[in-house]
CSV table of C-alpha atoms in Angstrom, one decimal:
chain,number,residue,atom,x,y,z
A,1,UNK,CA,-11.1,35.7,-139.4
A,2,UNK,CA,-7.5,36.1,-138.5
A,3,UNK,CA,-5.7,33.9,-135.8
A,4,UNK,CA,-2.2,33.6,-134.6
A,5,UNK,CA,0.0,31.5,-132.2
A,6,UNK,CA,1.7,32.8,-129.1
A,7,UNK,CA,4.3,30.1,-128.5
A,8,UNK,CA,7.7,31.2,-127.2
A,9,UNK,CA,9.6,29.3,-129.9
A,10,UNK,CA,9.8,30.7,-133.4
A,11,UNK,CA,7.5,29.8,-136.3
A,12,UNK,CA,4.1,30.9,-134.9
A,13,UNK,CA,1.5,30.7,-137.5
A,14,UNK,CA,-0.6,33.7,-138.7
A,15,UNK,CA,-3.7,32.5,-140.6
A,16,UNK,CA,-6.6,34.1,-142.4
A,17,UNK,CA,-9.5,31.7,-142.2
A,18,UNK,CA,-12.7,31.7,-144.4
A,19,UNK,CA,-15.7,31.3,-142.1
A,20,UNK,CA,-18.2,28.5,-142.8
A,21,UNK,CA,-21.0,29.5,-145.2
A,22,UNK,CA,-23.6,29.7,-142.4
A,23,UNK,CA,-21.7,32.6,-140.9
A,24,UNK,CA,-21.5,34.6,-144.1
A,25,UNK,CA,-25.3,35.1,-144.5
A,26,UNK,CA,-27.3,37.6,-142.5
A,27,UNK,CA,-30.4,35.5,-142.3
A,28,UNK,CA,-30.6,32.7,-139.8
A,29,UNK,CA,-30.3,29.3,-141.5
A,30,UNK,CA,-30.7,25.7,-140.4
A,31,UNK,CA,-28.0,23.1,-140.4
A,32,UNK,CA,-25.3,23.7,-142.9
A,33,UNK,CA,-23.2,20.8,-144.3
A,34,UNK,CA,-20.0,23.0,-144.3
A,35,UNK,CA,-19.1,23.7,-140.7
A,36,UNK,CA,-15.3,24.1,-140.9
A,37,UNK,CA,-13.1,27.1,-141.3
A,38,UNK,CA,-10.9,27.0,-144.4
A,39,UNK,CA,-7.4,28.5,-144.6
A,40,UNK,CA,-7.2,31.2,-147.2
A,41,UNK,CA,-3.6,32.4,-146.6
A,42,UNK,CA,-1.0,32.3,-143.9
A,43,UNK,CA,2.5,33.1,-142.7
A,44,UNK,CA,4.9,32.7,-139.8
A,45,UNK,CA,6.0,35.1,-137.1
A,46,UNK,CA,9.4,34.7,-135.4
A,47,UNK,CA,8.0,36.1,-132.2
A,48,UNK,CA,4.9,35.3,-130.1
A,49,UNK,CA,1.7,37.1,-131.2
A,50,UNK,CA,0.0,38.4,-128.1
A,51,UNK,CA,-2.2,40.9,-129.9
A,52,UNK,CA,-3.5,40.9,-133.6
A,53,UNK,CA,-5.6,43.7,-135.1
A,54,UNK,CA,-6.9,44.1,-138.7
A,55,UNK,CA,-6.5,47.6,-140.1
A,56,UNK,CA,-9.9,48.6,-141.4
A,57,UNK,CA,-10.3,49.3,-145.2
A,58,UNK,CA,-6.8,47.9,-145.9
A,59,UNK,CA,-5.2,44.5,-146.5
A,60,UNK,CA,-2.9,45.0,-143.5
A,61,UNK,CA,-2.6,43.4,-140.1
A,62,UNK,CA,-0.7,44.7,-137.0
A,63,UNK,CA,0.7,42.4,-134.3
A,64,UNK,CA,2.6,42.8,-131.1
A,65,UNK,CA,4.3,40.5,-128.7
A,66,UNK,CA,7.5,39.9,-126.7
A,67,UNK,CA,10.4,40.6,-126.3
A,68,UNK,CA,9.7,44.3,-126.7
A,69,UNK,CA,7.0,46.9,-127.4
A,70,UNK,CA,7.5,47.3,-131.2
A,71,UNK,CA,4.8,46.4,-133.7
A,72,UNK,CA,4.9,44.2,-136.8
A,73,UNK,CA,2.9,45.1,-139.9
A,74,UNK,CA,1.8,42.4,-142.2
A,75,UNK,CA,0.5,42.3,-145.8
A,76,UNK,CA,-2.4,39.9,-146.4
A,77,UNK,CA,-1.8,38.1,-149.7
A,78,UNK,CA,-3.1,39.3,-153.0
A,79,UNK,CA,-5.4,37.1,-155.1
A,80,UNK,CA,-2.4,35.4,-156.8
A,81,UNK,CA,-0.7,34.5,-153.5
A,82,UNK,CA,-1.6,32.7,-150.3
A,83,UNK,CA,1.2,34.2,-148.1
A,84,UNK,CA,0.8,36.7,-145.3
A,85,UNK,CA,4.2,38.5,-145.2
A,86,UNK,CA,5.8,41.0,-142.9
A,87,UNK,CA,6.4,44.4,-144.6
A,88,UNK,CA,7.6,46.7,-141.8
A,89,UNK,CA,8.0,47.3,-138.0
A,90,UNK,CA,6.9,50.2,-135.9
A,91,UNK,CA,9.1,51.0,-132.9
A,92,UNK,CA,7.9,52.6,-129.7
A,93,UNK,CA,9.6,55.7,-128.4
A,94,UNK,CA,11.8,54.7,-125.4
A,95,UNK,CA,10.4,51.2,-125.8
A,96,UNK,CA,13.6,49.2,-124.9
A,97,UNK,CA,12.9,46.9,-122.1
A,98,UNK,CA,9.2,47.6,-122.0
A,99,UNK,CA,6.5,44.9,-122.1
A,100,UNK,CA,4.7,44.0,-125.3
A,101,UNK,CA,2.4,46.8,-126.6
A,102,UNK,CA,-1.4,46.9,-126.5
A,103,UNK,CA,-2.8,47.9,-129.9
A,104,UNK,CA,-6.0,49.3,-131.5
A,105,UNK,CA,-6.6,50.4,-135.1
A,106,UNK,CA,-8.9,52.8,-137.0
A,107,UNK,CA,-9.0,54.2,-140.5
A,108,UNK,CA,-11.2,57.3,-140.1
A,109,UNK,CA,-8.7,59.8,-141.7
A,110,UNK,CA,-5.9,57.3,-142.6
A,111,UNK,CA,-5.0,53.9,-141.3
A,112,UNK,CA,-3.8,54.5,-137.8
A,113,UNK,CA,-2.6,52.3,-134.9
A,114,UNK,CA,-2.8,53.3,-131.3
A,115,UNK,CA,-0.2,51.5,-129.3
A,116,UNK,CA,1.9,51.4,-126.1
A,117,UNK,CA,2.8,49.3,-123.1
A,118,UNK,CA,2.9,52.0,-120.5
A,119,UNK,CA,1.0,55.2,-120.0
A,120,UNK,CA,4.0,57.4,-120.8
A,121,UNK,CA,4.7,55.5,-124.1
A,122,UNK,CA,1.3,55.8,-125.7
A,123,UNK,CA,1.4,57.0,-129.3
A,124,UNK,CA,-0.7,57.0,-132.5
A,125,UNK,CA,1.2,56.1,-135.7
A,126,UNK,CA,0.1,56.1,-139.3
A,127,UNK,CA,0.5,52.5,-140.4
A,128,UNK,CA,1.6,52.9,-144.0
A,129,UNK,CA,4.0,55.8,-143.6
A,130,UNK,CA,5.0,55.1,-139.9
A,131,UNK,CA,4.6,58.8,-139.2
A,132,UNK,CA,3.9,59.7,-135.6
A,133,UNK,CA,0.5,61.3,-135.3
A,134,UNK,CA,0.2,61.7,-131.5
A,135,UNK,CA,2.3,61.0,-128.4
A,136,UNK,CA,0.9,61.2,-124.8
A,137,UNK,CA,2.2,64.0,-122.6
A,138,UNK,CA,2.6,61.9,-119.4
A,139,UNK,CA,5.2,61.1,-116.9
A,140,UNK,CA,3.3,58.3,-115.3
A,141,UNK,CA,4.9,55.0,-116.3
A,142,UNK,CA,2.0,52.8,-115.1
A,143,UNK,CA,1.6,49.6,-117.2
A,144,UNK,CA,-1.4,49.5,-119.6
A,145,UNK,CA,-3.9,46.7,-119.7
A,146,UNK,CA,-5.9,48.0,-122.7
A,147,UNK,CA,-6.5,50.9,-125.0
A,148,UNK,CA,-9.0,51.8,-127.7
A,149,UNK,CA,-10.3,54.4,-130.1
A,150,UNK,CA,-13.6,55.7,-128.9
A,151,UNK,CA,-13.8,57.7,-132.1
A,152,UNK,CA,-11.3,59.2,-134.6
A,153,UNK,CA,-10.2,61.8,-132.0
A,154,UNK,CA,-10.8,60.3,-128.6
A,155,UNK,CA,-8.5,57.6,-127.0
A,156,UNK,CA,-9.4,55.3,-124.1
A,157,UNK,CA,-6.6,54.0,-122.0
A,158,UNK,CA,-6.9,51.6,-119.0
A,159,UNK,CA,-4.0,51.0,-116.6
A,160,UNK,CA,-3.3,47.6,-115.2
A,161,UNK,CA,-4.4,48.9,-111.7
A,162,UNK,CA,-7.8,50.0,-113.0
A,163,UNK,CA,-7.3,53.7,-113.7
A,164,UNK,CA,-9.0,55.1,-116.8
A,165,UNK,CA,-7.7,57.9,-119.0
A,166,UNK,CA,-9.2,59.7,-121.9
A,167,UNK,CA,-7.0,61.6,-124.4
A,168,UNK,CA,-7.7,63.7,-127.5
A,169,UNK,CA,-5.3,63.4,-130.5
A,170,UNK,CA,-6.0,67.1,-131.3
A,171,UNK,CA,-4.5,68.1,-127.9
A,172,UNK,CA,-1.2,66.2,-127.6
A,173,UNK,CA,0.2,68.6,-125.0
A,174,UNK,CA,-2.5,68.0,-122.5
A,175,UNK,CA,-1.4,65.8,-119.6
A,176,UNK,CA,-3.3,62.6,-119.1
A,177,UNK,CA,-5.3,62.3,-115.9
A,178,UNK,CA,-6.4,59.0,-114.5
A,179,UNK,CA,-9.6,58.1,-112.5
A,180,UNK,CA,-8.5,55.6,-109.9
A,181,UNK,CA,-9.9,52.1,-109.5
A,182,UNK,CA,-9.4,49.3,-107.0
A,183,UNK,CA,-5.7,48.0,-107.0
A,184,UNK,CA,-6.0,44.8,-109.0
A,185,UNK,CA,-5.1,43.8,-112.6
A,186,UNK,CA,-7.9,44.9,-115.0
A,187,UNK,CA,-9.0,44.5,-118.6
A,188,UNK,CA,-11.3,47.0,-120.4
A,189,UNK,CA,-14.0,46.9,-123.1
A,190,UNK,CA,-16.1,49.5,-124.9
A,191,UNK,CA,-18.8,49.8,-127.4
A,192,UNK,CA,-18.4,50.2,-131.2
A,193,UNK,CA,-16.5,53.3,-132.3
A,194,UNK,CA,-18.7,56.3,-132.4
A,195,UNK,CA,-21.6,54.6,-130.5
A,196,UNK,CA,-23.6,56.4,-127.9
A,197,UNK,CA,-21.6,56.2,-124.7
A,198,UNK,CA,-24.8,56.3,-122.7
A,199,UNK,CA,-26.0,53.0,-124.1
A,200,UNK,CA,-22.5,51.5,-124.5
A,201,UNK,CA,-20.5,52.5,-121.4
A,202,UNK,CA,-17.0,51.5,-120.7
A,203,UNK,CA,-16.7,48.2,-118.9
A,204,UNK,CA,-13.7,47.2,-116.8
A,205,UNK,CA,-13.0,43.6,-115.6
A,206,UNK,CA,-10.6,42.9,-112.8
A,207,UNK,CA,-8.7,39.8,-112.1
A,208,UNK,CA,-11.0,39.2,-109.1
A,209,UNK,CA,-14.0,39.1,-111.4
A,210,UNK,CA,-15.3,42.5,-110.6
A,211,UNK,CA,-17.1,44.3,-113.4
A,212,UNK,CA,-17.5,48.1,-113.4
A,213,UNK,CA,-19.6,50.2,-115.9
A,214,UNK,CA,-18.5,53.8,-116.4
A,215,UNK,CA,-19.8,56.6,-118.6
A,216,UNK,CA,-17.0,58.0,-120.8
A,217,UNK,CA,-18.3,61.5,-120.1
A,218,UNK,CA,-17.7,61.1,-116.3
A,219,UNK,CA,-15.1,58.5,-115.6
A,220,UNK,CA,-14.8,59.4,-111.9
A,221,UNK,CA,-18.2,57.8,-111.0
A,222,UNK,CA,-19.2,54.3,-111.9
A,223,UNK,CA,-22.7,53.7,-113.3
A,224,UNK,CA,-23.0,50.1,-112.0
A,225,UNK,CA,-21.0,47.2,-110.8
A,226,UNK,CA,-21.3,43.4,-110.3
A,227,UNK,CA,-19.1,40.4,-109.8
A,228,UNK,CA,-18.7,37.4,-112.1
A,229,UNK,CA,-19.3,33.9,-111.0
A,230,UNK,CA,-15.7,32.5,-111.1
A,231,UNK,CA,-14.1,29.2,-110.1
A,232,UNK,CA,-11.1,31.1,-108.8
A,233,UNK,CA,-9.6,34.6,-109.2
A,234,UNK,CA,-7.0,35.2,-112.0
A,235,UNK,CA,-3.4,36.1,-111.1
A,236,UNK,CA,-3.1,38.5,-114.1
A,237,UNK,CA,-4.7,40.0,-117.2
A,238,UNK,CA,-2.9,38.0,-119.9
A,239,UNK,CA,-6.1,36.6,-121.3
A,240,UNK,CA,-8.8,38.6,-119.5
A,241,UNK,CA,-11.3,39.7,-122.1
A,242,UNK,CA,-14.6,41.6,-121.8
A,243,UNK,CA,-16.7,43.0,-124.7
A,244,UNK,CA,-20.1,44.5,-125.4
A,245,UNK,CA,-22.5,42.7,-127.8
A,246,UNK,CA,-22.8,45.0,-130.8
A,247,UNK,CA,-26.4,43.9,-131.6
A,248,UNK,CA,-27.8,43.2,-128.1
A,249,UNK,CA,-28.7,46.0,-125.7
A,250,UNK,CA,-26.9,45.7,-122.4
A,251,UNK,CA,-25.2,42.3,-123.0
A,252,UNK,CA,-21.5,41.6,-122.6
A,253,UNK,CA,-19.2,38.6,-122.6
A,254,UNK,CA,-16.4,37.7,-120.2
A,255,UNK,CA,-13.5,35.2,-120.7
A,256,UNK,CA,-10.0,34.5,-119.7
A,257,UNK,CA,-10.5,32.9,-116.2
A,258,UNK,CA,-11.0,29.3,-117.4
A,259,UNK,CA,-12.3,27.3,-120.4
A,260,UNK,CA,-15.6,29.1,-120.5
A,261,UNK,CA,-17.1,32.3,-122.0
A,262,UNK,CA,-19.9,33.8,-119.8
A,263,UNK,CA,-22.6,36.2,-121.2
A,264,UNK,CA,-24.3,38.7,-118.9
A,265,UNK,CA,-27.2,41.1,-119.1
A,266,UNK,CA,-26.2,44.3,-117.4
A,267,UNK,CA,-29.6,46.1,-117.6
A,268,UNK,CA,-30.6,45.1,-114.0
A,269,UNK,CA,-27.2,45.9,-112.4
A,270,UNK,CA,-26.9,48.5,-109.7
A,271,UNK,CA,-24.0,49.8,-107.5
A,272,UNK,CA,-24.1,47.0,-105.0
A,273,UNK,CA,-21.4,44.9,-106.7
A,274,UNK,CA,-23.2,41.7,-105.9
A,275,UNK,CA,-22.6,38.5,-107.9
A,276,UNK,CA,-24.4,38.5,-111.2
A,277,UNK,CA,-26.1,35.4,-112.8
A,278,UNK,CA,-24.8,34.7,-116.4
A,279,UNK,CA,-27.6,34.3,-118.9
A,280,UNK,CA,-25.4,31.8,-120.8
A,281,UNK,CA,-22.1,29.9,-120.3
A,282,UNK,CA,-20.2,28.4,-123.3
A,283,UNK,CA,-18.4,25.3,-122.0
A,284,UNK,CA,-17.3,23.8,-125.3
A,285,UNK,CA,-13.5,24.5,-124.8
A,286,UNK,CA,-13.6,23.2,-121.2
A,287,UNK,CA,-15.3,20.0,-122.4
A,288,UNK,CA,-12.7,19.4,-125.1
A,289,UNK,CA,-10.2,17.8,-122.7
A,290,UNK,CA,-6.8,18.8,-121.5
A,291,UNK,CA,-4.2,20.2,-123.8
A,292,UNK,CA,-0.8,18.7,-124.7
A,293,UNK,CA,0.7,19.9,-121.3
A,294,UNK,CA,-2.1,18.2,-119.4
A,295,UNK,CA,-3.6,21.5,-118.2
A,296,UNK,CA,-7.3,22.2,-119.0
A,297,UNK,CA,-7.8,24.6,-121.9
A,298,UNK,CA,-8.0,28.4,-121.1
A,299,UNK,CA,-10.0,30.7,-123.3
A,300,UNK,CA,-7.5,33.2,-124.7
A,301,UNK,CA,-9.9,35.5,-126.7
A,302,UNK,CA,-13.5,35.9,-127.8
A,303,UNK,CA,-15.3,38.2,-130.3
A,304,UNK,CA,-19.0,38.9,-131.2
A,305,UNK,CA,-20.3,38.5,-134.7
A,306,UNK,CA,-21.0,42.0,-136.0
A,307,UNK,CA,-24.6,41.2,-137.3
A,308,UNK,CA,-25.8,38.0,-135.7
A,309,UNK,CA,-26.9,39.1,-132.2
A,310,UNK,CA,-26.1,35.9,-130.2
A,311,UNK,CA,-23.2,34.5,-132.2
A,312,UNK,CA,-19.6,34.6,-130.8
A,313,UNK,CA,-16.2,33.2,-131.7
A,314,UNK,CA,-13.8,32.0,-129.1
A,315,UNK,CA,-10.3,30.6,-129.1
A,316,UNK,CA,-8.4,28.6,-126.4
A,317,UNK,CA,-4.9,27.7,-125.4
A,318,UNK,CA,-5.3,24.2,-126.9
A,319,UNK,CA,-5.6,25.8,-130.4
A,320,UNK,CA,-9.3,25.3,-130.7
A,321,UNK,CA,-11.5,27.9,-132.5
A,322,UNK,CA,-15.3,27.8,-131.8
A,323,UNK,CA,-18.2,29.7,-133.3
A,324,UNK,CA,-21.4,29.3,-131.3
A,325,UNK,CA,-24.7,31.0,-130.3
A,326,UNK,CA,-27.4,30.4,-127.8
A,327,UNK,CA,-31.2,30.5,-127.5
A,328,UNK,CA,-32.6,32.8,-124.8
A,329,UNK,CA,-36.2,31.5,-124.1
A,330,UNK,CA,-37.2,34.4,-121.9
A,331,UNK,CA,-37.0,36.9,-124.8
A,332,UNK,CA,-35.1,39.5,-122.8
A,333,UNK,CA,-32.0,39.5,-125.1
């Protein structure tokens, strides 16, 4: 597990943590005496880390953060070293003055990174050689809220105002076309790369708590919609996070509004957009108390365990990192 700080002052840590033994076995076990993460190696970034992605099948990490849209590439230490060190930077075309870049990685043909802060600056770069593989043919400068590889050829782009775009790296000259959404800040989630888009549709989360499910094959018409149960709407998408459970049919998790992570079962959703009842709410970060500034903790990111169906990891603005699961007595999930 890799984590990083996002403080505005220099010296933000980047750490690779070894999970507790109970997380490293596929079978469910009882209580384990070792419940803490252990630091394997680490380094420091002189800029805030707003996004961190591991490059599959390599020992590389890619990060992004202010003050510009460039990327930093890091080498995770070899066996004889415990240092994570920066090895290169990847600039964005016409990236001067642009916000920090959203990033996604894949290694189907070679280690690639998809990155950009605006729709007209999206590009795919080969991580090790820094060779440009794809650049979007678009004049729309709409700010991006998220992007992803759906497979080794197909790119998913979500604008901050909710528009969805699909692009193909084999057709770099084709202009991007966006399907419009309600005018509010949005975050986007999708199923595992190469998964059946019918069972893992694209999910969009707005700052008002609205969730919209869309088939990647027909982005103009939503499949279903619902509304989260929120204490108050968010003013932006800085920490909004929505993700599908890789090993649970129809379940997704939502965070970024407060100190909780909410889990929903989407299988009964329709097009009404009515408020949905979460099947579980993790309140551990909220119950941990206020941070150093006196503000209650805010969940900054969450992720599902790839094999354990109901196990998630979540991090918060107070520096806490939790791994947790839940029991669903009804047996639906």
